[in-house]
Short mmCIF file of N, CA and C in Angstrom, two decimals:
data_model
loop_
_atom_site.label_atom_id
_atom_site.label_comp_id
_atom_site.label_asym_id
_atom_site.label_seq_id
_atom_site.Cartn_x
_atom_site.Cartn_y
_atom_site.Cartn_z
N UNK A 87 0.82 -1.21 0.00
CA UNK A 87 0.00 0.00 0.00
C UNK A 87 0.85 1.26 0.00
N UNK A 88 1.97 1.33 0.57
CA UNK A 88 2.33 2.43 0.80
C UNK A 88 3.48 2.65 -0.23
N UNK A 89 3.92 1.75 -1.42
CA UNK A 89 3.90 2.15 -2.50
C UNK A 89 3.04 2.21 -3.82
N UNK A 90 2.04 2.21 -3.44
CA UNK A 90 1.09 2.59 -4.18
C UNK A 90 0.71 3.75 -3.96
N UNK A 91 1.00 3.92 -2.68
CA UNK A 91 0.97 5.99 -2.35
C UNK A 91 1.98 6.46 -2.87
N UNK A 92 2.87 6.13 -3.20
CA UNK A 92 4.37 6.61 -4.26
C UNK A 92 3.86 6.95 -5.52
N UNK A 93 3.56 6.03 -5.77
CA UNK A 93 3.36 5.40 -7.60
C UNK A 93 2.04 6.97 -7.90
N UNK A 94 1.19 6.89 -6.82
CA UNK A 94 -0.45 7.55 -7.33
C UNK A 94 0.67 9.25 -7.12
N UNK A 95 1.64 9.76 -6.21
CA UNK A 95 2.38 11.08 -6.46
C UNK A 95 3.40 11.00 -7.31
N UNK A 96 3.59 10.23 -8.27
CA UNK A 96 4.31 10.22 -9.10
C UNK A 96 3.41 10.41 -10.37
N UNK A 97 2.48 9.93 -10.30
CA UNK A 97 1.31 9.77 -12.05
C UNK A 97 0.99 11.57 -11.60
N UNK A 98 0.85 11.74 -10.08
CA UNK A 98 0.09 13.19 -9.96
C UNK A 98 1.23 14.07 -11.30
N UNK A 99 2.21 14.31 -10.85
CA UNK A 99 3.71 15.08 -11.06
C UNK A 99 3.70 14.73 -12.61
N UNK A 100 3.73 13.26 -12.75
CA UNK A 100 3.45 13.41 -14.38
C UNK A 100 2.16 13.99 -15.10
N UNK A 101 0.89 13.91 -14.47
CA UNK A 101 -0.32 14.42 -15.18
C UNK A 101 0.18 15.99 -14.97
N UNK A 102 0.69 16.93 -13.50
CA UNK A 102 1.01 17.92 -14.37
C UNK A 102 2.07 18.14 -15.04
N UNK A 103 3.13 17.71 -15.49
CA UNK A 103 4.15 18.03 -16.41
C UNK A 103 3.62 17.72 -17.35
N UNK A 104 2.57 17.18 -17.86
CA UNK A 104 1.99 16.97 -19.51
C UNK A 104 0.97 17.74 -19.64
N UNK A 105 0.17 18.43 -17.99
CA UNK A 105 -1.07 19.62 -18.65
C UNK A 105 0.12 21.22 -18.83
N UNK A 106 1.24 21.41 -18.20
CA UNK A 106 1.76 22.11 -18.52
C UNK A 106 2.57 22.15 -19.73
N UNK A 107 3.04 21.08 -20.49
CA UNK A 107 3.59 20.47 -22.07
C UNK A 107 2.12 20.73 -22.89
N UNK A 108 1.06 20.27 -22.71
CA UNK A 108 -0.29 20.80 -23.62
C UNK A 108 -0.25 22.23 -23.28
N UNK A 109 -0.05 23.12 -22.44
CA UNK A 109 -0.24 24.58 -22.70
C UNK A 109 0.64 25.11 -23.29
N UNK A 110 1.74 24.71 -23.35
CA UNK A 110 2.89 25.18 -23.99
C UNK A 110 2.59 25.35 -25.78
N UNK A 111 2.42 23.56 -25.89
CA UNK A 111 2.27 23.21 -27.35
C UNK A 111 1.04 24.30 -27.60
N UNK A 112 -0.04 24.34 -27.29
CA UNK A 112 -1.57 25.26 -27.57
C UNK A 112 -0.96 26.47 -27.64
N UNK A 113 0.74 27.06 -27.24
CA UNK A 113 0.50 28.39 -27.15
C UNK A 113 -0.42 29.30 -26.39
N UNK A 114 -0.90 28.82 -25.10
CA UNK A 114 -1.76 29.35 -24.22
C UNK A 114 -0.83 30.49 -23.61
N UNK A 115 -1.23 31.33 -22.09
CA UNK A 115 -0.81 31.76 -21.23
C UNK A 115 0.61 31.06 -20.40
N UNK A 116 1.55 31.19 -20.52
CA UNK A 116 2.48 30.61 -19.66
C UNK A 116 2.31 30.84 -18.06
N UNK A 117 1.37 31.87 -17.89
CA UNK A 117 1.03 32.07 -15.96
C UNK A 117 -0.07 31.17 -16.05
N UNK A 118 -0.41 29.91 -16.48
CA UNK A 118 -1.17 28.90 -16.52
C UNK A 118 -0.50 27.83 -16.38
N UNK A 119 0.88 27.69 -16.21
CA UNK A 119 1.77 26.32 -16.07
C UNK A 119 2.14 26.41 -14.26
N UNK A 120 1.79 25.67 -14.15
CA UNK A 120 2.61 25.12 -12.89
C UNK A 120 3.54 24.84 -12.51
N UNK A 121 4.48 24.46 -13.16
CA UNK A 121 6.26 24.18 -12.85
C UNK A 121 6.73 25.46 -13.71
N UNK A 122 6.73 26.42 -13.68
CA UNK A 122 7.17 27.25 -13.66
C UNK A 122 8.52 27.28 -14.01
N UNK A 123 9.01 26.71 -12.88
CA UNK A 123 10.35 26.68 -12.52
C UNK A 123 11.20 25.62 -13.06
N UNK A 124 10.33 25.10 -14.23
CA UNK A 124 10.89 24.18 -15.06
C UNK A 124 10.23 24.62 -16.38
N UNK A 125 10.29 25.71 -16.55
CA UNK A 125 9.60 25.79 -18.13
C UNK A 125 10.36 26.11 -19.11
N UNK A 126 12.33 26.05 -18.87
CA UNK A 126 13.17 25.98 -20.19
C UNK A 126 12.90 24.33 -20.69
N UNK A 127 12.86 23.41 -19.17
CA UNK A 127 12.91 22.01 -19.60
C UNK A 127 11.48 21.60 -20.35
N UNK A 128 10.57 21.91 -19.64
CA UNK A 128 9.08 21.90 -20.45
C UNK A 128 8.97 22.64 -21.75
N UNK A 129 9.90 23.51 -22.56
CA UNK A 129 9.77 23.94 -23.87
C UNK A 129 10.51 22.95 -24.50
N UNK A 130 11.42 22.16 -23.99
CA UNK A 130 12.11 20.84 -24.89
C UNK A 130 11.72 19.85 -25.29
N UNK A 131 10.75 19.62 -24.28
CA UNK A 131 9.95 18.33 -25.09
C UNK A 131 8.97 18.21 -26.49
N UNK A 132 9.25 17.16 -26.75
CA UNK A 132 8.93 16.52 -27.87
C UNK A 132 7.24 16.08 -28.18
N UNK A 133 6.36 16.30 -27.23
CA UNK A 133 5.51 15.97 -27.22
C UNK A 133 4.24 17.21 -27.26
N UNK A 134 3.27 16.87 -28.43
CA UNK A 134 2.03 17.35 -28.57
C UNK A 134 1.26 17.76 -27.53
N UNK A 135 0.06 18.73 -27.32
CA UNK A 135 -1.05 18.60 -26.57
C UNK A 135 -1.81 17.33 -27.10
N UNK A 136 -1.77 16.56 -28.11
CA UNK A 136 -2.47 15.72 -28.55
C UNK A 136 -1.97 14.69 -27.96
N UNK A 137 -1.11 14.38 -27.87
CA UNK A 137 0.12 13.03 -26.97
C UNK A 137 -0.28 13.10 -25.38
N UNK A 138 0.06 14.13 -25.11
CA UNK A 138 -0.06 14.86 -23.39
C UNK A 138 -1.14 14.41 -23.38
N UNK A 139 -2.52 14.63 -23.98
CA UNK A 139 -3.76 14.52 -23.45
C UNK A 139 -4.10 12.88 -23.52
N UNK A 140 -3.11 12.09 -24.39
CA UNK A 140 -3.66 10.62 -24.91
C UNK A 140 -2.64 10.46 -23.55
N UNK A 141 -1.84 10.47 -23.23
CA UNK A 141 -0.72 10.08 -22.34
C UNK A 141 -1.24 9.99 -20.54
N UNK A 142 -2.16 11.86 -20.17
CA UNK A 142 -3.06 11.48 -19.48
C UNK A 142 -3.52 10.65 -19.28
N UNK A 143 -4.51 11.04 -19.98
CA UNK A 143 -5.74 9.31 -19.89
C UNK A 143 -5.52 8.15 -19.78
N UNK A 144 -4.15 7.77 -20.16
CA UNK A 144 -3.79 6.36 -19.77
C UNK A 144 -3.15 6.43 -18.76
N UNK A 145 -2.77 7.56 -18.12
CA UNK A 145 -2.61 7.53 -16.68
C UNK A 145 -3.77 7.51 -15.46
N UNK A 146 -4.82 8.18 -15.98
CA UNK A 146 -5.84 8.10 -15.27
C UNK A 146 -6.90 6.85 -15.18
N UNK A 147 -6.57 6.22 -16.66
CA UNK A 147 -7.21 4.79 -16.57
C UNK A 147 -6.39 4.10 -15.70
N UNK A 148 -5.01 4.27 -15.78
CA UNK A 148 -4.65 3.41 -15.00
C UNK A 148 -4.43 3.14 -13.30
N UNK A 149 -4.60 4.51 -13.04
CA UNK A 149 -4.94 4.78 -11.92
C UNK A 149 -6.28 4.06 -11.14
N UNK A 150 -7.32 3.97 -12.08
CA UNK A 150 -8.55 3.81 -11.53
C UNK A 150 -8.23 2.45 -11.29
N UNK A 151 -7.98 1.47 -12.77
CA UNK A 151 -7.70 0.06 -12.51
C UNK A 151 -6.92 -0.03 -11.38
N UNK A 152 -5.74 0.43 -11.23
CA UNK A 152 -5.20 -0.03 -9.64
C UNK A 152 -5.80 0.22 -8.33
N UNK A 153 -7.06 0.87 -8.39
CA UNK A 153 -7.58 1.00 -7.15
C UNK A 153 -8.43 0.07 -7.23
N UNK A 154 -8.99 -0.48 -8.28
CA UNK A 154 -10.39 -1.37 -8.44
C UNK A 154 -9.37 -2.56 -8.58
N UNK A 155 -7.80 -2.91 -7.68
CA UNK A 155 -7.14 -3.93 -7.30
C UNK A 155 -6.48 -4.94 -8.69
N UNK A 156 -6.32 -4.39 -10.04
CA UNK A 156 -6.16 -4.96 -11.05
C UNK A 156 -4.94 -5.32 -10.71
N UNK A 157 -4.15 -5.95 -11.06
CA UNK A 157 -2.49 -7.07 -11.26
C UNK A 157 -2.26 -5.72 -11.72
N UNK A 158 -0.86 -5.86 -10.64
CA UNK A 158 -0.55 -4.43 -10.52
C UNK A 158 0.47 -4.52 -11.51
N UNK A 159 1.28 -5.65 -11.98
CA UNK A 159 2.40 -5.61 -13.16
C UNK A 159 1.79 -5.61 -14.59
N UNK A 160 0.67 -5.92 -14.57
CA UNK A 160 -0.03 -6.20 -15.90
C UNK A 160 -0.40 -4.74 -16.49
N UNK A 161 -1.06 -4.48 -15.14
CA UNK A 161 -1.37 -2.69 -15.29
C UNK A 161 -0.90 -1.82 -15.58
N UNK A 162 0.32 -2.09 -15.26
CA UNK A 162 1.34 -1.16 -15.41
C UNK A 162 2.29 -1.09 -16.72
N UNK A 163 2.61 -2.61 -17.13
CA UNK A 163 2.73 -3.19 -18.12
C UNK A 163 2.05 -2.36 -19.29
N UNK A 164 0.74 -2.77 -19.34
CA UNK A 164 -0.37 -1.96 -19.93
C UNK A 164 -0.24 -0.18 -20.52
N UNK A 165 -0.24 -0.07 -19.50
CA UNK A 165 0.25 1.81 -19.05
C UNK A 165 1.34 1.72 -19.96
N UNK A 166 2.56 0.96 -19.88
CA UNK A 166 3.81 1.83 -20.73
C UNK A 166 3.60 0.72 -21.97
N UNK A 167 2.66 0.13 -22.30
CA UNK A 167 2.74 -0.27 -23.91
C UNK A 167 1.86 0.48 -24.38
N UNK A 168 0.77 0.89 -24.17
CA UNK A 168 0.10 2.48 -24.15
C UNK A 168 0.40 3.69 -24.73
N UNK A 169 1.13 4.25 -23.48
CA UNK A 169 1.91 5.25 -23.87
C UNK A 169 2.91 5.13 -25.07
N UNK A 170 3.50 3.97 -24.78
CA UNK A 170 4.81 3.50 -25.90
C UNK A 170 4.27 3.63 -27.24
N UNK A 171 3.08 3.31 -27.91
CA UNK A 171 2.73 3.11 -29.03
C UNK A 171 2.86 1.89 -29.42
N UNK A 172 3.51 1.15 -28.61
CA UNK A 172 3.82 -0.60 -29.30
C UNK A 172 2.82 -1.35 -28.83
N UNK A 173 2.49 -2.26 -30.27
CA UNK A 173 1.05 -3.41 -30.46
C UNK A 173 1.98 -4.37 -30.63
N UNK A 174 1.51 -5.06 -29.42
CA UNK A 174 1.67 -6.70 -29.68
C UNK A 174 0.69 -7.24 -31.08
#
C-alpha cells in the first residue's frame, strides 16, 4: 500500500508536467503552467497537446484500474505499452 501511495504522487507530477507540455504546445498563457520553474525544460519536449492529453488518460485509466485492485504488473505493463505506441 504504501507504495502505491508513491506510484499515485508520481502519475500526480506526471499528469502535471503533460497539462503544462499541452499549454505550452496550444501556445496558451504561460502564468497557466505550474512548474514554472521548469519551463526551459518543459519547452524541450517533444511531445504534442495531442500526446499529453492521450498520455493522461492512460494515466488516469490506469490509476482507476489499480484502485479497483487490477495485477498491478499487468497494469502497469499496460500503461507503458500504451503510452509506448507498441502493439503486440
Amino acid at each position: 500500500n504504501e507504495n502505491k501511495e508513491y506510484l499515485n504522487e508520481i502519475f500526480n507530477i506526471y499528469l502535471l508536467f503533460l497539462r503544462d507540455i499541452a499549454i505550452i504546445d496550444l501556445g496558451l498563457n504561460e502564468n497557466n503552467i505550474m512548474n514554472i520553474d521548469k519551463l526551459t525544460m518543459l519547452k524541450k519536449q517533444n511531445i504534442t497537446a495531442q500526446k499529453a492529453t492521450m498520455i493522461s488518460d492512460e494515466i488516469i485509466k490506469t490509476i482507476e484500474l489499480l484502485e479497483k485492485n487490477t495485477n498491478f504488473e499487468l497494469t502497469i505493463e499496460q500503461l507503458l505499452i500504451n503510452i509506448g505506441g507498441m502493439k503486440w
